[in-house]
Coordinates of C-alpha atoms and ligand atoms in Angstrom, one line a residue:
M1 CA 16.1 -19.7 30.0
S2 CA 17.1 -17.3 32.6
K3 CA 13.9 -16.1 34.8
P4 CA 12.3 -12.9 33.6
T5 CA 12.9 -10.1 36.0
K6 CA 10.1 -7.4 37.4
Q7 CA 11.0 -5.0 34.8
Q8 CA 11.0 -7.8 32.3
S9 CA 7.3 -8.4 33.5
L10 CA 6.3 -4.7 33.2
L11 CA 7.4 -4.6 29.6
D12 CA 5.2 -8.0 29.2
K13 CA 2.6 -6.1 30.2
I14 CA 2.9 -3.0 28.3
T15 CA 3.1 -5.4 25.3
A16 CA -0.4 -7.4 26.5
A17 CA -2.3 -4.3 27.0
C18 CA -1.1 -3.0 23.7
K19 CA -2.6 -6.0 21.9
R20 CA -5.6 -5.6 24.1
R21 CA -6.5 -2.2 23.5
G22 CA -5.0 -2.4 19.1
F23 CA -2.1 -0.5 19.9
I24 CA 0.5 -2.4 18.4
F25 CA -0.2 -6.5 17.1
P26 CA 3.1 -8.9 15.4
S27 CA 3.1 -8.5 12.0
S28 CA 1.9 -11.4 10.4
E29 CA 0.9 -12.9 13.3
I30 CA -1.7 -15.3 11.8
Y31 CA 1.0 -17.1 9.6
G32 CA 3.2 -17.1 13.0
G33 CA 5.1 -13.6 12.6
I34 CA 8.1 -12.5 11.1
N35 CA 10.8 -11.1 13.8
G36 CA 11.7 -7.2 13.6
F37 CA 8.6 -6.0 12.5
W38 CA 5.1 -4.8 13.6
D39 CA 2.0 -3.5 12.8
F40 CA 0.2 -0.5 14.6
G41 CA -3.3 -1.0 15.0
P42 CA -6.1 1.6 15.4
A43 CA -5.2 3.1 18.5
G44 CA -1.4 3.1 17.8
A45 CA -1.6 4.4 14.1
Q46 CA -3.1 7.0 15.9
L47 CA -0.8 7.6 18.6
K48 CA 2.2 7.2 16.4
R49 CA 0.1 9.8 13.9
N50 CA -0.1 12.6 16.9
I51 CA 3.6 12.1 17.9
R52 CA 4.6 12.1 14.0
D53 CA 2.6 15.4 13.4
Y54 CA 3.8 17.2 17.0
W55 CA 7.5 16.7 15.3
W56 CA 6.9 17.8 12.0
D57 CA 4.3 20.9 13.7
T58 CA 7.0 22.1 16.1
L59 CA 10.1 21.7 13.9
V60 CA 8.9 22.8 10.3
R61 CA 8.1 26.1 10.5
N62 CA 9.4 29.6 9.5
G63 CA 10.8 32.1 12.0
H64 CA 12.4 29.9 14.8
K65 CA 14.7 32.2 17.1
G66 CA 18.7 30.7 18.0
P67 CA 20.3 30.7 21.3
D68 CA 21.1 34.4 20.1
G69 CA 17.9 35.5 19.0
E70 CA 18.5 35.0 15.2
K71 CA 15.5 33.8 13.0
F72 CA 16.0 30.7 11.2
D73 CA 13.6 28.2 9.3
I74 CA 13.7 24.8 9.0
V75 CA 11.6 23.3 5.7
G76 CA 10.2 19.5 4.7
L77 CA 11.3 16.6 2.4
D78 CA 9.8 13.9 2.0
A79 CA 12.0 11.9 -0.5
S80 CA 12.2 8.2 -2.0
I81 CA 13.2 5.0 0.5
I82 CA 15.3 3.7 -2.2
M83 CA 17.9 5.6 -3.9
S84 CA 20.9 4.8 -6.4
N85 CA 23.5 3.1 -5.4
K86 CA 26.0 6.1 -5.5
V87 CA 24.7 7.9 -2.4
W88 CA 25.6 5.0 -0.7
E89 CA 29.1 4.6 -1.6
A90 CA 29.7 8.6 -1.1
S91 CA 28.2 8.4 2.3
G92 CA 30.3 5.0 3.1
H93 CA 27.2 3.2 4.5
T94 CA 28.0 0.4 1.6
T95 CA 31.6 -0.3 3.4
S96 CA 31.1 1.2 7.2
F97 CA 27.0 0.7 8.1
S98 CA 27.8 -2.4 9.6
D99 CA 27.6 -3.8 13.2
P100 CA 29.9 -6.9 14.8
M101 CA 28.7 -10.1 15.2
V102 CA 29.2 -13.3 16.4
D103 CA 28.1 -17.1 16.0
C104 CA 27.4 -19.7 18.6
R105 CA 29.0 -23.2 17.1
K106 CA 26.7 -25.1 19.3
C107 CA 23.5 -23.5 18.9
K108 CA 24.2 -21.5 15.6
Q109 CA 22.3 -18.2 16.9
R110 CA 23.8 -15.2 15.8
F111 CA 24.3 -12.1 18.0
R112 CA 25.8 -8.5 18.1
A113 CA 29.2 -9.0 19.8
D114 CA 28.9 -5.8 22.0
L115 CA 25.4 -6.8 23.0
L116 CA 25.7 -10.5 24.0
P117 CA 22.6 -12.6 25.8
D118 CA 23.4 -13.3 29.6
T119 CA 21.7 -16.4 28.7
K120 CA 23.0 -20.4 28.3
C121 CA 23.3 -21.9 25.3
P122 CA 20.4 -23.6 24.3
E123 CA 22.7 -26.8 23.7
G124 CA 24.2 -26.7 27.2
G125 CA 26.5 -24.6 28.8
D126 CA 28.3 -21.6 27.7
H127 CA 27.8 -20.6 24.0
D128 CA 31.1 -21.1 21.8
Y129 CA 31.3 -17.6 19.6
T130 CA 33.4 -17.5 16.4
E131 CA 35.3 -14.7 15.7
V132 CA 33.6 -11.5 15.2
R133 CA 33.1 -10.3 11.9
D134 CA 31.6 -7.3 10.5
F135 CA 27.6 -7.5 8.9
N136 CA 26.2 -4.8 7.0
L137 CA 23.0 -4.2 8.2
M138 CA 21.4 -2.8 4.7
F139 CA 18.5 -4.7 3.0
K140 CA 19.4 -5.6 -0.3
T141 CA 16.4 -5.5 -3.2
N142 CA 16.7 -5.3 -7.1
V143 CA 15.3 -2.7 -9.5
G144 CA 14.0 -3.6 -12.5
P145 CA 13.4 -6.9 -14.3
V146 CA 16.7 -8.4 -14.5
E147 CA 18.2 -9.7 -11.3
D148 CA 22.4 -9.4 -11.7
G149 CA 24.3 -7.2 -9.8
S150 CA 23.6 -4.4 -11.7
S151 CA 20.3 -3.8 -10.2
I152 CA 21.3 -4.1 -7.0
A153 CA 19.5 -1.6 -5.1
Y154 CA 19.4 -0.8 -0.9
L155 CA 16.6 0.2 1.3
R156 CA 17.7 3.1 3.1
P157 CA 18.9 2.6 6.7
E158 CA 18.8 6.1 7.6
T159 CA 16.9 9.1 6.7
A160 CA 19.3 11.3 6.7
Q161 CA 21.3 10.7 3.4
A162 CA 18.4 11.8 1.2
I163 CA 18.4 15.1 2.9
F164 CA 22.1 16.0 1.7
V165 CA 21.7 14.6 -1.6
Q166 CA 18.8 17.4 -1.9
Y167 CA 20.6 19.8 0.1
Q168 CA 21.4 22.0 -3.4
N169 CA 17.9 21.9 -4.5
V170 CA 16.7 22.8 -1.7
L171 CA 18.4 25.6 -1.1
T172 CA 18.1 26.8 -4.0
V173 CA 14.4 26.8 -4.3
T174 CA 14.1 28.1 -0.8
R175 CA 16.9 30.7 -1.1
T176 CA 17.1 29.9 2.4
K177 CA 20.3 31.5 4.6
V178 CA 22.7 29.4 6.9
P179 CA 22.0 28.2 9.7
F180 CA 18.5 26.5 8.6
G181 CA 17.6 22.5 8.9
I182 CA 15.8 20.3 6.5
A183 CA 13.5 17.9 8.1
Q184 CA 12.2 14.5 7.0
I185 CA 10.1 11.5 8.8
G186 CA 10.0 8.2 7.0
K187 CA 10.7 4.7 7.2
A188 CA 14.1 3.4 7.5
F189 CA 15.0 -0.2 7.4
R190 CA 17.9 -2.8 9.2
N191 CA 18.8 -5.9 9.0
E192 CA 19.5 -5.8 12.9
I193 CA 20.9 -8.8 14.4
N194 CA 19.0 -9.2 17.0
P195 CA 15.5 -6.9 17.3
R196 CA 14.5 -7.2 20.2
N197 CA 12.6 -5.4 23.3
F198 CA 9.4 -5.5 21.7
I199 CA 9.4 -2.2 18.8
F200 CA 13.0 -1.1 20.5
R201 CA 15.0 -2.4 17.8
S202 CA 12.9 -3.6 15.3
R203 CA 14.1 -4.2 11.1
E204 CA 11.6 -1.7 10.4
F205 CA 11.2 1.4 11.7
E206 CA 10.6 5.3 11.3
Q207 CA 12.9 7.9 11.8
M208 CA 12.1 12.0 12.4
E209 CA 15.6 13.1 11.2
M210 CA 16.5 16.8 10.7
E211 CA 20.2 17.9 9.2
F212 CA 20.8 21.5 10.7
F213 CA 22.9 23.1 8.3
I214 CA 25.4 25.5 10.0
K215 CA 28.5 27.9 10.0
P216 CA 31.8 26.0 10.8
G217 CA 33.1 27.1 13.8
T218 CA 29.5 27.3 15.6
E219 CA 28.7 23.7 16.4
D220 CA 29.4 23.9 20.2
V221 CA 26.7 26.3 20.9
W222 CA 24.2 24.6 18.3
H223 CA 25.1 21.0 19.7
H224 CA 23.7 21.9 23.2
W225 CA 21.0 24.2 22.2
W226 CA 19.3 21.4 20.2
L227 CA 20.5 18.8 23.2
E228 CA 18.2 21.3 25.4
K229 CA 15.4 22.0 22.2
R230 CA 15.2 18.1 21.7
L231 CA 14.9 16.9 25.7
N232 CA 12.0 19.8 26.4
W233 CA 10.4 18.2 23.2
Y234 CA 9.8 14.8 24.9
V235 CA 8.8 16.7 27.9
Q236 CA 6.1 18.7 26.2
M237 CA 4.4 15.7 25.4
G238 CA 4.3 14.4 28.5
I239 CA 7.2 12.5 29.4
V240 CA 8.9 12.6 32.8
R241 CA 12.3 14.7 33.0
D242 CA 13.8 12.4 35.4
N243 CA 12.6 9.0 33.4
L244 CA 15.1 10.9 30.4
S245 CA 18.8 11.2 31.0
V246 CA 22.0 12.3 28.2
E247 CA 25.2 10.5 27.5
W248 CA 27.7 11.7 25.6
H249 CA 29.7 9.1 23.5
P250 CA 33.3 8.9 23.7
Q251 CA 35.4 9.5 21.2
D252 CA 36.5 6.1 20.6
K253 CA 33.0 5.1 20.3
L254 CA 31.8 7.5 17.6
A255 CA 29.9 6.5 14.0
H256 CA 32.4 6.9 10.9
Y257 CA 30.9 10.3 10.0
A258 CA 30.8 12.3 13.4
K259 CA 32.9 14.2 15.4
S260 CA 31.0 14.5 18.1
C261 CA 27.6 12.9 19.8
V262 CA 25.2 13.3 22.6
D263 CA 22.3 10.8 23.2
I264 CA 18.6 11.8 25.0
M265 CA 18.3 8.3 26.8
F266 CA 15.0 6.9 28.6
D267 CA 14.6 4.5 31.3
F268 CA 13.2 1.9 29.7
P269 CA 11.6 -1.4 31.6
F270 CA 15.0 -2.9 30.1
G271 CA 17.4 -0.2 30.9
V272 CA 18.5 3.0 30.1
Q273 CA 18.9 3.1 26.6
E274 CA 19.2 5.3 23.3
L275 CA 15.6 7.3 22.2
E276 CA 17.9 9.9 20.4
G277 CA 21.2 10.5 18.7
I278 CA 22.2 14.2 17.9
A279 CA 25.1 14.3 16.4
F280 CA 27.9 16.6 15.1
R281 CA 28.4 15.5 11.3
T282 CA 31.1 18.2 10.8
D283 CA 30.6 19.1 6.5
Y284 CA 31.7 15.2 6.3
D285 CA 28.1 14.1 4.2
L286 CA 27.9 17.3 2.3
R287 CA 31.9 17.0 0.6
Q288 CA 31.5 13.0 0.2
H289 CA 28.3 13.8 -1.8
A290 CA 30.2 17.2 -3.4
E291 CA 33.0 14.6 -4.2
H292 CA 31.1 11.9 -5.5
S293 CA 28.6 13.6 -7.8
K294 CA 30.3 16.9 -8.4
K295 CA 26.8 18.6 -8.2
I296 CA 26.8 20.5 -4.7
S297 CA 29.2 23.8 -4.7
L298 CA 30.3 25.7 -1.5
Y299 CA 27.7 27.7 0.1
F300 CA 28.6 31.7 -0.5
D301 CA 27.8 33.4 3.0
T302 CA 26.6 36.9 2.3
E303 CA 27.4 38.2 5.5
T304 CA 31.0 37.4 5.8
N305 CA 32.2 36.6 1.7
E306 CA 33.0 33.2 2.7
R307 CA 32.5 29.7 0.7
Y308 CA 32.2 27.1 2.7
H309 CA 30.2 23.2 3.2
P310 CA 28.1 24.2 6.4
Y311 CA 28.5 22.0 9.3
V312 CA 25.6 19.7 10.2
I313 CA 24.2 19.0 13.5
E314 CA 21.6 16.6 13.7
P315 CA 18.9 15.5 15.9
S316 CA 17.8 11.8 14.8
A317 CA 14.9 10.5 16.8
G318 CA 12.8 7.3 16.2
L319 CA 9.1 7.6 15.7
D320 CA 8.8 4.0 17.1
R321 CA 11.2 3.9 19.9
T322 CA 9.5 7.6 21.1
V323 CA 6.0 5.4 20.7
L324 CA 7.7 2.9 23.1
A325 CA 9.3 5.5 25.5
I326 CA 5.5 6.8 25.9
L327 CA 3.9 3.9 26.0
C328 CA 6.2 2.9 29.2
D329 CA 6.0 6.1 30.9
A330 CA 2.2 6.8 30.5
Y331 CA 1.5 3.1 31.7
R332 CA 0.3 2.9 35.2
E333 CA -1.7 0.0 37.2
E334 CA -3.5 1.5 40.0
I335 CA -5.1 -0.4 43.0
L336 CA -8.3 0.9 43.8
T337 CA -10.4 -0.3 46.9
D338 CA -14.5 0.4 46.7
S339 CA -17.0 1.2 49.1
K340 CA -17.0 -2.4 50.3
G341 CA -13.2 -2.6 50.8
N342 CA -13.1 -4.4 47.5
Q343 CA -10.1 -4.3 45.7
D344 CA -9.6 -4.1 42.3
V345 CA -6.5 -3.5 39.8
R346 CA -6.5 -0.6 37.1
T347 CA -4.4 -0.4 34.2
V348 CA -4.4 3.0 32.7
F349 CA -2.0 5.0 29.8
R350 CA -1.7 8.2 31.5
F351 CA -1.1 9.8 28.1
H352 CA -0.7 13.5 27.6
P353 CA -3.6 14.8 25.9
R354 CA -2.2 16.3 22.8
I355 CA -1.2 13.2 21.8
A356 CA -3.5 10.3 23.5
P357 CA -5.6 8.3 20.3
V358 CA -8.2 9.5 21.7
T359 CA -9.1 12.9 23.4
V360 CA -13.3 12.4 24.6
A361 CA -15.1 9.6 24.7
V362 CA -19.1 10.0 24.8
F363 CA -21.4 7.6 25.9
P364 CA -24.7 7.7 25.9
L365 CA -26.3 6.0 29.8
L366 CA -28.1 3.8 27.6
R367 CA -28.2 2.3 24.4
N368 CA -31.6 1.8 24.2
R369 CA -33.3 4.7 24.8
P370 CA -33.5 6.6 21.7
E371 CA -34.0 10.2 23.5
L372 CA -30.4 9.3 25.4
V373 CA -29.0 8.5 22.4
D374 CA -30.0 11.4 20.1
K375 CA -28.8 13.9 22.8
A376 CA -25.4 12.3 22.6
E377 CA -25.5 11.8 19.4
R378 CA -25.5 16.2 19.2
V379 CA -22.8 16.0 21.9
F380 CA -20.8 14.4 19.9
G381 CA -21.6 16.2 17.0
L382 CA -20.0 19.4 18.9
L383 CA -17.0 17.7 20.0
Q384 CA -15.8 16.3 16.4
P385 CA -14.8 19.2 15.0
H386 CA -12.3 20.0 18.0
F387 CA -11.0 16.4 19.3
R388 CA -10.8 13.0 18.5
V389 CA -13.9 11.6 20.2
Q390 CA -15.2 7.8 20.2
W391 CA -18.3 6.4 21.0
D392 CA -19.2 3.9 23.4
D393 CA -22.4 2.5 24.3
R394 CA -21.5 -0.7 25.2
G395 CA -21.8 -2.4 28.3
N396 CA -22.0 -0.3 32.0
I397 CA -20.7 3.2 32.3
G398 CA -18.1 1.4 34.9
K399 CA -16.8 -1.1 32.0
R400 CA -16.4 1.7 29.9
Y401 CA -14.4 3.9 31.6
R402 CA -11.2 1.3 32.1
Y403 CA -11.9 0.6 28.2
Q404 CA -11.5 4.3 27.6
D405 CA -8.4 4.4 30.8
E406 CA -6.4 1.6 29.3
L407 CA -6.5 3.5 25.9
G408 CA -5.6 6.6 27.3
T409 CA -8.6 9.0 26.5
P410 CA -8.1 11.6 29.0
Y411 CA -12.2 12.9 29.2
C412 CA -15.3 10.9 28.6
V413 CA -18.6 12.5 28.7
T414 CA -21.7 10.7 29.8
I415 CA -25.4 11.7 28.9
D416 CA -27.9 10.7 31.2
F417 CA -31.3 11.3 32.5
D418 CA -30.5 14.6 33.7
T419 CA -29.1 15.5 30.8
I420 CA -32.7 15.5 29.1
G421 CA -34.4 16.7 31.8
A422 CA -36.1 13.3 33.0
G423 CA -33.7 12.8 35.9
E424 CA -34.2 13.2 39.5
H425 CA -32.2 16.5 39.2
P426 CA -34.1 19.1 37.0
E427 CA -31.8 22.0 37.3
Q428 CA -29.0 19.8 35.7
K429 CA -30.8 19.6 32.1
E430 CA -28.4 20.5 29.9
T431 CA -25.5 19.1 31.7
V432 CA -23.6 16.1 31.3
T433 CA -20.9 14.3 33.5
V434 CA -17.4 14.7 32.6
R435 CA -15.1 12.4 34.2
D436 CA -11.2 12.5 34.6
R437 CA -9.4 9.8 33.6
D438 CA -6.3 10.5 36.0
T439 CA -8.3 11.6 39.5
M440 CA -11.5 9.5 37.8
E441 CA -13.7 12.9 39.4
Q442 CA -16.8 13.7 37.8
I443 CA -18.3 17.0 37.8
R444 CA -21.5 18.1 35.3
C445 CA -20.8 20.6 32.8
P446 CA -23.4 22.8 30.8
I447 CA -23.6 21.0 27.3
D448 CA -22.7 24.9 26.1
E449 CA -19.6 25.4 28.0
L450 CA -18.0 21.7 27.2
V451 CA -16.0 22.3 24.1
G452 CA -14.3 25.4 26.5
Y453 CA -13.9 23.4 29.6
L454 CA -11.9 20.3 27.3
K455 CA -10.2 22.9 25.3
E456 CA -9.0 24.7 28.3
R457 CA -7.6 21.1 29.8
V458 CA -6.3 19.8 26.7
L459 CA -4.1 22.2 25.5
F460 CA -3.5 22.0 22.0
Ligands
ATP1 P1 21.8 1.7 17.8 O1 22.7 1.9 18.8 O2 20.5 1.4 19.0 O3 21.4 0.5 17.1 P2 22.1 3.8 16.3 O4 23.0 4.5 17.6 O5 22.2 3.2 15.2 O6 21.0 2.8 17.5 P3 21.1 5.8 15.1 O7 21.5 5.7 13.5 O8 21.9 6.9 15.4 O9 21.1 4.7 16.0 O10 19.5 6.4 14.6 C1 18.7 7.6 15.0 C2 17.6 6.7 15.8 O11 17.2 5.8 15.0 C3 18.4 6.1 17.4 O12 17.7 6.6 18.1 C4 16.7 5.1 17.7 O13 15.7 5.7 18.1 C5 15.8 4.8 16.2 N1 16.4 3.7 15.5 C6 17.8 3.1 15.1 N2 17.7 1.6 14.5 C7 16.6 1.7 15.1 C8 15.8 -0.4 15.1 N3 16.3 -1.0 14.6 N4 14.8 -0.1 15.5 C9 13.6 1.0 16.0 N5 14.4 2.1 15.7 C10 15.5 2.7 15.5

């Protein structure tokens, strides 16, 4: 094994913090794990849900305004994971959804031919690779009680196909007009040859995909417009713009369905890698499904009296990869020096409050003083309808701050003796301490202004 680089060790540190604070655990860990599968713990499940909801809430709505100010709608879909095999035959996945693969004749390991490792063969010297072969990434299963060839089905390798398959139904029920979008979030499965880099490349993951149907000829404008929109979406979740970049695919590297494609890239600790692909899929999928099913008719454009299959721009994002990008972007190790000159390292996830798993933590100064606990419970009750609130009464306040820093909680509220009018500052009765995660500054805030104070800062 080669020595881990500084950047790999950063990923190791993030992985360790994720385990420590309950963001992400290896799947089936107590049985030794299973390569390429991960579980999201309490903090991770919430973080993931917040990102998922933010995608859905910002996209699935009426009355978007396009590049020329024209109005359009995006509607939602939640389709089944297993579909008829005919879907995958028509879409070309049964024959073309593969990665190039090689084996090492010495150590018998398999690798993706376009992502070969820079490590030596464990059997000594360089790996001795076989010829490149295609490996289909779709997971197979059987539907029904008979396990013969006729019952084989696939776990979907992308969520997009169901959108094309239900296109006609959605169009009929919504009576929407081109341009419009159909969006879906859901699990996808790929039997990746080498899952790696924590949750970056796994075998089960979630996609957030939208098929945006447009009039042929308008694709260039929409492609660039969606690229800008999608870049902004990541920035609005707090990702630093400089960590994002854009890469247009060369023509010879395009997927079988795409005419052009641009990737939004993120600067991960292991290199700049794809976060989201925005493909121009032409009318390829609708044409294929129209031909194979004979059930999809040409769209009738009432403005121009033309009939056509709309073209498609597809922003396709990975939810798990977005979670990883956010974790990497937000992770900080800060050296703190106290008044005596002692140094300590503070680990913090600087999540945007919009997506932080916990927005506010509430601490009674002491857990064994009913008058403090009582008051803290009332403050907790006041905040809970508005924010994601966590109660914490363990250990000293400094330790609780550190715990919440590592969870990425933007604000902590402490109820102390002054709050109940039994401290040294009688004028501070009915006020609490609010501590800011990023500046670590503490201010006193009257309880009846607390909701407003926090709302102003967390910008929901
Ligand atoms: P790659 O080249 O990394 O294999 P891809 O170009 O095949 O990815 P797409 O088919 O465009 O990926 O999928 C859209 C998005 O789904 C990707 O941008 C990524 O965020 C996510 N995604 C794809 N494969 C995986 C995976 N194995 N694990 C996690 N997320 C994935």
